[in-house]
């Protein structure tokens, strides 16, 4: 970062320590946010490369570049990296830390040191999980879900990988506790709950899920370790155990966890769309309420991952019904975003393009979710490429694209420099095109019966698989272009000053880049987060 | 942080709670010996909840905490109860 470009008291100039230690031991929420940003995007790029390799294997039937065992290990690594190292910590860790304290008018989070510890735990967990690749029986091959009985029997190094994920869980719990306390206790004068920006609302709902659900993952993973190391028999029917209990426990966490992934993304979109529509958000209260409703209802639907597992029919009925109920608050959000656009003065800049494609891709993914949530249709597409297409639409097309929207929207504020608009838009176009070619093909393949997690397939699936692989190249080209443009722009681009997009939330009222203490004097909030006239937009 | 308010619980109470926990542990083991069928799990869960409640109230001093923290605790307990309860849609009818 070019120091000359930054304001005198900007958080970039806050020296006390020097070099790397000024970062990895800093308790400033903005520095911790950037640490999270660098580490999660680093893992994301690694995951993309793994995804591309998987796609090359699937380019043609039969063995293309690897044997089945390698394929199993690679999709496990790809899944674990994307889920536990990128998408779960990504939004809360990076943008939650960067933006949320400023949005509520605070000078930092409630427990800055705990915040730093969260990042350290995350990194430690990541290193432990990754070291499982090179130690013991080698890379785990269970898939990211670590299902028993396979995960307790395979000779690969599941124990260490699971322990790494266990440690990362603590990082999530600490972040959740920190954010809840911060939002309750550190809001500036006048920042009532009804004036909380929707991104902050979504982080609040997310934090509750992090606190309530993550311990269950921790226990579940400990039980897998106990089973492997001590042979407790908890999941072994031969000794009175129950293998389905593992699936219950795993999804009791992991389904709410998909809301940890998507809620902050929805929050960011709710902040971006009004700004680029030049119009207050439609239905503020309902969007805020639906975040909490999604967090609550989303915790009750885990059984829809188990329709074909042999679970009781009554449970299938209950979980299927509940799944349809979660669709309601999600749809409320989509309708509110679209209503915000209605008669707005829309400006199609990079953050907005990503935000708009989020709405489309998330809706496609979400509607496919209903096909999976209906027990009758799920039986046909369970464990097929349809599922893989579905969750990439919501996780990548949803959260991923929202993450990119957030990068283009907020990062210039923190770096004081901006990216070039044209390459950003071309990159977006490539990604959007490649994405749909890739994952829509996978959905059709799944509908036609191609199972997931296989390195080979029947010859009749060849055409669409080739198309999907070509799509993955277009997508990757877009991703590469976006990152190159962002990095070069944020480091050496035109200066970014003031509030060019006219945002009305507090982060746009502070200096660019923000000072270490965020606010020169404690702010007093007199208007809502989307009251653009009161915020004095040109 | 609220450093002023600090309730001190006497050794007598702590010991009593500890003994109660031991007795309840014995009860947990005892229950597994009885022929209670499906109610065995229920029994074990009730005893476990009592034990958890004692630990939270006394050792974690929730007894002397204010309303907001109690509310938060309630949310956590209700969530856990729902998680456990809902698995019985499967376990009881499989
Ligand atoms: C260029 C980007 C990507 C490509 C080419 C890609 C491709 C793939 C492929 C081919 C599979 C395996 C399908 C199978 O045989 O079952 C897969 C699985 C998976 N992907 Fe991706 N993916 C990409 C990005 C992402 C992102 C951004 C996420 C999450 C945020 C993600 C999460 C997952 C997960 C969780 C699995 C399942 C792993 C398992 O079965 O255990 N992927 N992906």
XYZ file of C-alpha atoms and ligand atoms in Angstrom:
675
model
C 0.000 0.000 0.000
C 1.334 3.358 -1.008
C 1.508 5.303 2.223
C 1.448 8.693 0.527
C -2.064 8.040 -0.650
C -3.470 7.472 2.791
C -4.697 10.071 5.205
C -2.341 10.889 8.047
C -4.279 9.073 10.751
C -5.510 6.220 8.555
C -5.394 2.737 10.031
C -2.722 1.870 7.475
C -0.296 4.242 9.182
C -0.905 3.032 12.669
C 2.571 1.974 13.584
C 3.442 0.639 16.951
C 4.771 -2.578 15.667
C 6.426 -2.995 12.332
C 6.266 -5.338 9.400
C 4.220 -8.491 9.643
C 3.769 -8.250 13.409
C 1.863 -4.973 12.954
C -0.726 -7.155 11.265
C -0.780 -10.562 12.871
C -0.756 -9.107 16.394
C -3.000 -6.149 15.691
C -6.305 -5.945 17.525
C -7.730 -3.323 15.161
C -10.899 -4.776 13.639
C -9.974 -3.400 10.223
C -6.592 -5.078 10.192
C -8.107 -8.326 11.433
C -10.745 -7.981 8.725
C -8.026 -7.686 6.111
C -6.166 -10.669 7.577
C -9.355 -12.661 7.165
C -9.851 -11.262 3.683
C -6.382 -12.293 2.531
C -6.537 -15.730 4.090
C -10.070 -16.627 3.019
C -9.606 -15.417 -0.549
C -6.281 -17.255 -0.678
C -8.047 -20.471 0.234
C -10.819 -19.643 -2.223
C -8.318 -19.407 -5.078
C -6.719 -22.681 -4.026
C -10.203 -24.235 -3.977
C -10.921 -22.905 -7.461
C -7.780 -24.577 -8.783
C -8.881 -27.853 -7.184
C -12.332 -27.447 -8.750
C -10.741 -26.915 -12.153
C -8.686 -30.075 -11.748
C -11.838 -32.021 -10.839
C -13.522 -30.661 -13.935
C -10.593 -31.685 -16.144
C -10.954 -35.229 -14.874
C -14.651 -35.113 -15.768
C -14.002 -33.650 -19.214
C -14.264 -37.078 -20.838
C -15.499 -40.495 -19.660
C -13.016 -42.901 -18.145
C -9.720 -41.983 -16.624
C -8.587 -38.593 -17.908
C -5.845 -37.388 -15.583
C -6.239 -39.234 -12.288
C -7.338 -42.454 -10.643
C -10.539 -42.705 -8.582
C -8.745 -42.501 -5.240
C -7.131 -39.219 -6.180
C -10.477 -37.908 -7.350
C -12.022 -38.819 -3.974
C -9.248 -37.052 -2.119
C -9.453 -33.982 -4.334
C -13.199 -33.405 -4.071
C -12.888 -33.824 -0.319
C -10.110 -31.255 -0.185
C -12.015 -28.934 -2.514
C -15.176 -29.207 -0.383
C -13.406 -28.820 2.971
C -11.389 -25.847 1.704
C -14.358 -24.054 0.216
C -16.707 -24.689 3.140
C -14.554 -24.432 6.229
C -11.729 -22.216 5.029
C -13.507 -19.873 2.648
C -17.228 -19.518 2.823
C -18.015 -19.983 6.531
C -15.376 -17.582 7.898
C -15.284 -15.371 4.785
C -18.132 -12.927 5.208
C -18.235 -12.540 8.994
C -14.450 -12.619 9.291
C -13.563 -10.283 6.458
C -16.468 -7.889 5.896
C -18.103 -8.356 9.301
C -14.870 -7.196 10.877
C -14.085 -4.482 8.369
C -17.490 -2.876 8.173
C -19.797 -3.783 11.052
C -18.159 -1.801 13.906
C -18.098 1.327 11.724
C -21.690 0.754 10.612
C -22.898 0.897 14.207
C -20.660 3.827 15.135
C -18.232 1.910 17.356
C -14.464 2.284 17.506
C -13.884 -1.476 17.538
C -15.585 -4.752 18.443
C -16.383 -5.483 22.077
C -13.473 -7.895 22.606
C -10.633 -6.919 20.260
C -8.181 -9.489 21.595
C -10.692 -12.288 21.344
C -11.184 -11.129 17.791
C -7.502 -11.615 17.055
C -7.644 -15.009 18.767
C -10.474 -15.995 16.407
C -8.233 -15.382 13.426
C -5.378 -17.296 15.014
C -7.631 -20.235 15.804
C -8.886 -20.159 12.251
C -5.353 -20.221 10.847
C -4.252 -22.907 13.304
C -7.259 -25.052 12.378
C -6.562 -24.531 8.695
C -2.941 -25.606 9.103
C -3.931 -28.675 11.109
C -6.538 -29.648 8.525
C -4.094 -29.150 5.677
C -1.350 -31.093 7.434
C -3.644 -34.124 7.286
C -2.779 -34.262 3.593
C 0.820 -35.148 4.247
C 0.659 -37.197 7.427
C -0.781 -40.496 8.627
C -2.705 -42.346 5.948
C -2.725 -39.334 3.623
C -5.494 -37.069 2.320
C -8.993 -37.871 3.636
C -11.356 -39.273 1.001
C -14.703 -39.065 2.752
C -16.169 -35.949 1.169
C -16.531 -32.809 3.272
C -19.370 -34.448 5.204
C -17.211 -37.099 6.930
C -20.101 -39.594 6.966
C -19.779 -42.696 9.136
C -19.236 -45.614 8.821
C -16.760 -44.816 6.044
C -15.065 -41.986 7.946
C -14.425 -44.217 10.949
C -13.011 -47.033 8.809
C -11.013 -45.401 6.039
C -7.267 -45.591 6.474
C -6.787 -41.978 5.393
C -5.989 -39.273 7.892
C -9.545 -38.282 8.797
C -8.706 -37.792 12.472
C -6.389 -34.855 11.914
C -8.610 -33.199 9.311
C -11.583 -33.460 11.622
C -9.539 -32.020 14.473
C -8.578 -29.055 12.290
C -12.225 -28.364 11.536
C -12.962 -28.709 15.268
C -10.470 -25.929 16.021
C -11.906 -23.705 13.283
C -15.299 -24.152 14.951
C -14.021 -22.359 18.049
C -12.964 -19.457 15.919
C -16.538 -19.177 14.604
C -18.016 -19.346 18.098
C -15.723 -16.557 19.332
C -16.568 -14.353 16.351
C -20.270 -14.932 16.984
C -19.995 -14.023 20.672
C -17.969 -10.967 19.848
C -20.413 -9.691 17.253
C -23.506 -10.239 19.396
C -21.918 -8.378 22.304
C -20.702 -5.612 20.009
C -24.098 -5.084 18.422
C -25.856 -5.092 21.779
C -23.446 -2.894 23.674
C -21.449 -0.648 21.374
C -24.011 1.036 19.162
C -23.560 4.809 18.909
C -26.089 7.236 20.265
C -29.197 7.189 18.101
C -28.294 3.869 16.445
C -31.528 2.159 17.453
C -32.338 -1.401 16.381
C -34.615 0.098 13.735
C -31.710 2.054 12.271
C -29.266 -0.823 12.149
C -27.967 -1.336 8.599
C -29.269 -4.586 7.147
C -25.763 -5.980 6.780
C -25.325 -5.614 10.532
C -28.733 -7.186 11.129
C -27.727 -10.166 9.046
C -24.450 -10.521 10.957
C -26.419 -10.445 14.179
C -28.647 -13.310 13.027
C -25.585 -15.160 11.730
C -23.770 -14.755 15.025
C -26.586 -16.513 16.833
C -26.376 -19.460 14.485
C -22.598 -19.539 14.930
C -22.968 -19.721 18.694
C -25.860 -22.153 18.869
C -24.998 -24.589 16.101
C -21.199 -24.748 15.955
C -20.778 -26.564 19.304
C -22.818 -29.411 17.849
C -20.361 -29.772 14.991
C -17.541 -29.741 17.513
C -19.113 -32.550 19.535
C -19.922 -34.546 16.421
C -16.364 -34.350 15.168
C -15.055 -35.285 18.609
C -17.304 -38.340 18.507
C -15.840 -39.340 15.129
C -12.373 -38.989 16.622
C -13.409 -41.025 19.664
C -14.833 -43.664 17.369
C -11.610 -43.834 15.355
C -9.174 -43.674 18.244
C -11.050 -45.464 21.015
C -13.556 -47.559 19.068
C -16.494 -46.385 21.176
C -19.095 -47.926 18.874
C -21.411 -44.916 19.076
C -22.250 -45.101 15.398
C -21.789 -48.842 15.008
C -25.077 -50.770 14.994
C -23.160 -53.946 15.795
C -22.462 -52.469 19.207
C -25.740 -50.706 19.871
C -24.775 -47.525 18.043
C -26.671 -45.737 15.305
C -25.018 -44.563 12.077
C -27.969 -42.307 11.278
C -27.308 -40.446 14.500
C -24.126 -39.167 12.886
C -26.103 -37.747 9.989
C -28.551 -36.089 12.374
C -25.755 -34.521 14.401
C -23.797 -33.463 11.345
C -26.750 -31.775 9.678
C -28.085 -30.251 12.889
C -24.971 -28.135 12.536
C -24.388 -28.109 8.834
C -27.796 -27.058 7.717
C -27.877 -23.984 9.950
C -24.314 -23.488 8.728
C -25.571 -22.879 5.212
C -27.371 -19.903 6.738
C -24.081 -18.763 8.258
C -22.908 -18.782 4.651
C -25.864 -17.041 3.030
C -27.230 -14.591 5.626
C -24.325 -12.106 5.620
C -24.338 -12.305 1.830
C -27.997 -11.345 1.825
C -27.177 -8.530 4.229
C -24.477 -7.136 1.951
C -26.866 -7.281 -0.998
C -29.512 -5.459 1.040
C -26.981 -2.669 1.639
C -25.717 -2.464 -1.934
C -28.972 -2.541 -3.898
C -30.535 0.633 -2.416
C -27.311 2.592 -2.968
C -27.136 1.702 -6.661
C -30.897 2.125 -7.139
C -30.749 5.586 -5.561
C -33.722 4.626 -3.450
C -34.376 3.571 0.164
C -34.632 -0.163 0.650
C -38.141 -1.543 0.300
C -39.466 -3.258 3.424
C -36.587 -2.630 5.837
C -38.381 -4.265 8.738
C -39.316 -7.347 6.782
C -35.771 -7.850 5.509
C -34.385 -7.530 9.030
C -37.082 -9.787 10.424
C -36.626 -12.367 7.697
C -32.910 -12.659 8.574
C -33.868 -13.695 12.070
C -36.684 -15.889 10.759
C -34.332 -17.656 8.352
C -31.846 -18.222 11.162
C -34.576 -19.687 13.371
C -36.525 -21.739 10.827
C -33.345 -22.795 9.030
C -32.231 -24.551 12.203
C -35.160 -26.941 12.025
C -34.800 -28.419 8.573
C -31.658 -30.507 8.750
C -33.543 -33.728 8.083
C -34.017 -32.831 4.423
C -30.478 -34.033 3.786
C -31.522 -37.484 4.958
C -34.662 -38.337 3.003
C -33.052 -41.377 1.425
C -31.070 -42.438 4.474
C -33.654 -44.789 5.921
C -34.930 -42.229 8.408
C -38.565 -42.721 9.537
C -41.303 -41.639 7.136
C -42.810 -39.393 9.752
C -39.534 -37.492 10.064
C -39.376 -37.179 6.268
C -42.826 -35.597 6.293
C -42.033 -33.148 9.086
C -38.688 -32.047 7.662
C -40.080 -31.694 4.167
C -42.869 -29.437 5.426
C -40.483 -27.322 7.479
C -38.187 -26.944 4.483
C -40.970 -25.318 2.537
C -41.474 -22.898 5.403
C -37.890 -21.562 5.165
C -38.572 -20.680 1.558
C -40.967 -17.971 2.784
C -38.515 -15.603 4.506
C -36.015 -16.163 1.672
C -38.655 -15.193 -0.864
C -39.562 -12.147 1.245
C -36.024 -10.935 0.784
C -35.973 -11.538 -2.953
C -39.276 -9.692 -3.420
C -38.059 -6.799 -1.299
C -34.856 -6.442 -3.312
C -36.789 -6.487 -6.537
C -39.243 -3.918 -5.164
C -36.296 -1.740 -4.190
C -35.185 -1.796 -7.815
C -38.667 -0.868 -9.028
C -38.674 2.732 -10.292
C -35.190 3.203 -8.878
C -32.554 5.098 -10.796
C -30.359 2.067 -11.329
C -26.666 2.491 -11.990
C -25.022 -0.657 -13.285
C -21.595 -0.384 -11.747
C -19.545 -3.420 -10.772
C -20.940 -3.918 -7.231
C -24.473 -3.666 -8.574
C -23.866 -6.152 -11.393
C -22.609 -8.687 -8.896
C -25.542 -7.916 -6.605
C -28.104 -8.333 -9.375
C -26.603 -11.603 -10.520
C -26.672 -12.710 -6.899
C -30.464 -12.332 -6.915
C -30.837 -14.376 -10.083
C -28.355 -17.121 -9.220
C -29.544 -17.400 -5.626
C -33.138 -17.699 -6.841
C -32.244 -20.434 -9.317
C -30.361 -22.273 -6.587
C -33.102 -21.700 -4.046
C -35.854 -22.949 -6.322
C -33.813 -26.051 -7.095
C -33.672 -26.415 -3.319
C -37.428 -26.871 -3.278
C -37.093 -29.794 -5.692
C -34.690 -31.313 -3.188
C -36.842 -30.347 -0.227
C -39.866 -32.190 -1.596
C -39.297 -35.747 -0.490
C -40.818 -37.339 -3.591
C -38.590 -35.562 -6.103
C -35.552 -35.710 -3.853
C -35.522 -39.483 -4.012
C -34.729 -39.208 -7.733
C -32.050 -36.550 -7.631
C -30.450 -37.242 -4.254
C -26.657 -37.601 -4.500
C -26.611 -36.674 -8.179
C -24.883 -33.840 -9.982
C -28.174 -31.977 -9.588
C -27.305 -31.486 -5.926
C -23.812 -30.328 -6.852
C -25.334 -27.832 -9.296
C -27.829 -26.681 -6.665
C -25.350 -25.950 -3.918
C -22.874 -24.255 -6.229
C -25.723 -21.969 -7.339
C -26.500 -20.939 -3.769
C -22.993 -20.978 -2.333
C -20.970 -19.707 -5.261
C -23.658 -17.912 -7.295
C -25.146 -16.661 -4.037
C -22.557 -16.089 -1.347
C -19.577 -16.075 -3.728
C -21.037 -13.413 -6.002
C -22.197 -11.391 -2.985
C -18.641 -11.600 -1.642
C -17.366 -10.205 -4.940
C -20.033 -7.479 -4.806
C -18.851 -6.615 -1.297
C -15.222 -6.552 -2.444
C -16.022 -4.068 -5.205
C -18.251 -2.004 -2.919
C -16.309 -1.760 0.327
C -12.653 -2.432 -0.410
C -11.934 0.906 -2.171
C -13.138 2.592 1.021
C -10.522 0.743 3.038
C -7.669 0.981 0.550
C -8.292 4.548 -0.574
C -7.782 3.487 -4.184
C -10.126 2.026 -6.730
C -10.124 -0.679 -9.357
C -10.812 0.010 -13.028
C -14.462 -0.262 -13.871
C -14.285 -1.733 -17.371
C -12.168 -4.801 -16.582
C -14.363 -5.345 -13.526
C -17.435 -5.494 -15.730
C -15.793 -7.743 -18.329
C -14.645 -10.071 -15.530
C -18.176 -10.136 -14.182
C -19.529 -11.013 -17.636
C -17.069 -13.881 -18.019
C -17.841 -15.234 -14.587
C -21.585 -15.014 -15.039
C -21.432 -16.775 -18.415
C -18.973 -19.465 -17.373
C -20.814 -20.057 -14.130
C -24.123 -20.817 -15.814
C -22.598 -23.037 -18.484
C -20.780 -24.990 -15.797
C -23.452 -25.495 -13.195
C -26.565 -25.566 -15.338
C -25.002 -28.447 -17.244
C -24.378 -30.184 -13.950
C -28.013 -29.756 -12.954
C -29.229 -31.310 -16.195
C -26.722 -34.136 -15.846
C -28.073 -34.818 -12.374
C -31.654 -34.828 -13.594
C -30.592 -37.393 -16.156
C -29.078 -39.561 -13.466
C -25.362 -38.840 -13.242
C -24.319 -39.417 -9.620
C -21.997 -37.084 -7.712
C -18.578 -37.997 -6.320
C -17.621 -40.324 -9.205
C -14.558 -39.820 -11.386
C -16.199 -41.617 -14.315
C -19.591 -41.661 -16.044
C -21.614 -43.305 -18.788
C -20.800 -42.218 -22.365
C -24.209 -40.547 -22.851
C -23.207 -37.868 -20.336
C -20.115 -36.871 -22.294
C -21.378 -33.784 -24.168
C -22.711 -31.906 -21.186
C -19.671 -32.761 -19.119
C -17.433 -31.313 -21.788
C -19.581 -28.185 -21.847
C -19.362 -27.915 -18.070
C -15.583 -28.175 -18.165
C -15.334 -25.474 -20.820
C -17.662 -23.373 -18.646
C -15.282 -23.828 -15.728
C -12.466 -22.356 -17.827
C -14.512 -19.289 -18.739
C -15.467 -18.894 -15.091
C -11.862 -19.228 -13.943
C -10.715 -16.695 -16.510
C -13.239 -14.237 -15.092
C -12.156 -14.952 -11.515
C -8.502 -14.398 -12.427
C -9.281 -11.178 -14.249
C -11.355 -9.894 -11.349
C -8.610 -10.534 -8.818
C -5.868 -9.043 -10.969
C -7.978 -5.940 -11.525
C -8.870 -5.649 -7.849
C -5.356 -6.138 -6.546
C -3.694 -3.807 -9.030
C -6.429 -1.189 -8.581
C -6.455 -1.274 -4.804
C -2.683 -1.018 -4.626
C -1.928 1.380 -7.460
C -5.215 2.624 -8.902
C -6.835 6.054 -8.928
C -7.422 7.548 -5.484
C -10.834 6.820 -4.056
C -12.172 9.583 -1.885
C -15.334 10.548 -0.096
C -18.575 8.828 -0.867
C -18.856 8.505 -4.649
C -21.821 6.143 -4.568
C -23.687 8.155 -1.959
C -24.107 5.459 0.688
C -26.017 6.586 3.777
C -24.633 4.085 6.262
C -22.004 5.299 8.727
C -18.977 3.707 7.069
C -19.369 6.244 4.256
C -19.227 9.170 6.671
C -15.702 8.496 7.932
C -12.424 9.443 6.256
C -11.021 7.254 3.452
C -9.249 5.039 4.470
C -10.854 5.036 7.927
C -8.760 6.278 10.844
C -7.652 3.760 13.471
C -10.335 4.914 15.889
C -12.898 5.075 13.061
C -14.595 8.273 14.243
C -12.901 11.516 15.252
C -15.675 12.039 17.760
C -18.466 9.722 18.812
C -21.145 9.898 16.117
C -24.765 10.653 16.859
C -27.116 8.928 14.465
C -30.122 10.949 13.390
C -31.481 9.029 10.418
C -31.986 5.514 9.095
C -29.371 3.608 7.068
C -31.120 4.153 3.739
C -32.327 7.706 4.242
C -30.322 9.171 1.387
C -31.815 12.655 1.571
C -30.950 13.028 5.237
C -27.460 11.700 4.517
C -27.142 14.569 2.039
C -26.575 12.705 -1.177
C -25.800 14.847 -4.159
C -17.136 -5.591 31.609
C -19.005 -5.564 34.860
C -16.313 -5.981 37.445
C -18.238 -4.707 40.450
C -20.967 -7.264 40.790
C -19.406 -10.473 41.973
C -21.420 -12.988 43.888
C -19.498 -15.262 46.148
C -21.009 -18.686 46.647
C -20.054 -20.365 49.915
C -18.176 -23.661 50.107
C -21.208 -25.280 51.744
C -23.405 -24.612 48.737
C -20.732 -25.646 46.279
C -20.184 -28.919 48.102
C -23.905 -29.594 48.244
C -24.194 -29.030 44.500
C -21.237 -31.275 43.881
C -22.748 -34.072 45.967
C -26.035 -33.627 44.112
C -24.166 -33.983 40.824
C -22.535 -37.195 42.014
C -25.884 -38.615 43.094
C -27.417 -37.729 39.754
C -24.516 -39.421 37.973
C -25.227 -42.551 39.976
C -28.864 -42.209 38.952
C -27.872 -42.025 35.262
C -26.016 -45.288 35.601
C -28.886 -46.777 37.587
C -31.440 -45.915 34.928
C -29.601 -47.939 32.308
C -30.134 -51.023 34.484
C -33.915 -50.606 34.646
C -36.232 -52.008 32.003
C -37.816 -48.735 30.905
C -37.914 -49.289 27.137
C -38.271 -46.064 25.192
C -38.466 -44.058 28.402
C -34.872 -44.868 29.226
C -33.611 -42.154 26.905
C -36.116 -39.722 28.342
C -34.951 -40.545 31.872
C -31.314 -40.080 30.946
C -32.093 -36.754 29.289
C -34.035 -35.491 32.305
C -31.187 -36.371 34.655
C -28.642 -34.811 32.299
C -30.705 -31.629 32.101
C -30.903 -31.424 35.879
C -27.146 -31.779 36.104
C -26.578 -29.176 33.416
C -29.008 -26.857 35.187
C -27.143 -27.162 38.485
C -23.794 -26.453 36.859
C -25.153 -23.419 35.033
C -27.018 -22.006 38.022
C -24.300 -22.419 40.623
C -20.888 -23.028 39.093
C -21.481 -20.622 36.227
C -23.364 -18.250 38.554
C -26.324 -17.799 36.255
C -28.502 -17.604 39.379
C -27.232 -14.114 40.068
C -27.201 -12.825 36.498
C -29.508 -10.228 34.973
C -32.451 -10.658 32.622
C -30.682 -10.365 29.277
C -28.202 -13.142 29.976
C -30.997 -15.341 31.302
C -32.910 -14.725 28.102
C -29.864 -15.684 26.051
C -29.477 -18.838 28.083
C -33.136 -19.634 27.575
C -32.734 -19.290 23.808
C -29.800 -21.705 23.880
C -31.659 -24.220 26.026
C -34.808 -24.063 23.909
C -32.742 -24.510 20.745
C -31.011 -27.533 22.176
C -34.339 -28.975 23.328
C -35.739 -28.565 19.830
C -32.688 -30.190 18.265
C -32.977 -33.173 20.553
C -36.772 -33.273 20.334
C -36.873 -33.237 16.551
C -34.534 -36.201 16.214
C -37.235 -38.190 17.961
C -39.458 -37.772 14.897
C -36.982 -40.212 13.423
C -35.840 -42.302 16.379
C -39.289 -43.070 17.788
C -40.965 -43.972 14.494
C -38.198 -45.669 12.558
C -14.321 -22.567 -10.436
C -14.914 -22.904 -9.351
C -15.405 -24.290 -8.989
C -15.412 -25.452 -9.711
C -14.866 -25.688 -11.106
C -16.008 -26.469 -8.881
C -16.202 -27.792 -9.261
C -16.626 -28.805 -8.429
C -16.701 -30.188 -8.793
C -16.358 -30.762 -10.158
C -17.121 -30.884 -7.695
C -17.264 -32.395 -7.538
C -18.498 -32.981 -8.083
C -18.592 -34.442 -7.753
O -17.965 -35.271 -8.453
O -19.284 -34.785 -6.798
C -17.320 -29.933 -6.653
C -17.746 -30.246 -5.377
C -17.941 -29.324 -4.372
N -17.761 -27.949 -4.462
Fe -17.070 -26.932 -6.066
N -16.373 -25.912 -7.676
C -16.023 -24.583 -7.708
C -16.245 -23.645 -6.711
C -16.801 -23.932 -5.486
C -17.145 -22.953 -4.485
C -16.933 -21.454 -4.615
C -17.664 -23.638 -3.430
C -18.171 -23.133 -2.117
C -18.222 -21.946 -1.748
C -17.642 -25.045 -3.761
C -18.058 -26.053 -2.924
C -18.077 -27.400 -3.239
C -18.466 -28.447 -2.337
C -18.913 -28.282 -0.880
C -18.374 -29.658 -3.038
C -18.729 -31.065 -2.522
C -17.547 -31.862 -2.141
C -17.998 -33.200 -1.702
O -18.716 -33.887 -2.453
O -17.648 -33.588 -0.566
N -17.122 -25.194 -5.016
N -17.017 -28.667 -7.114
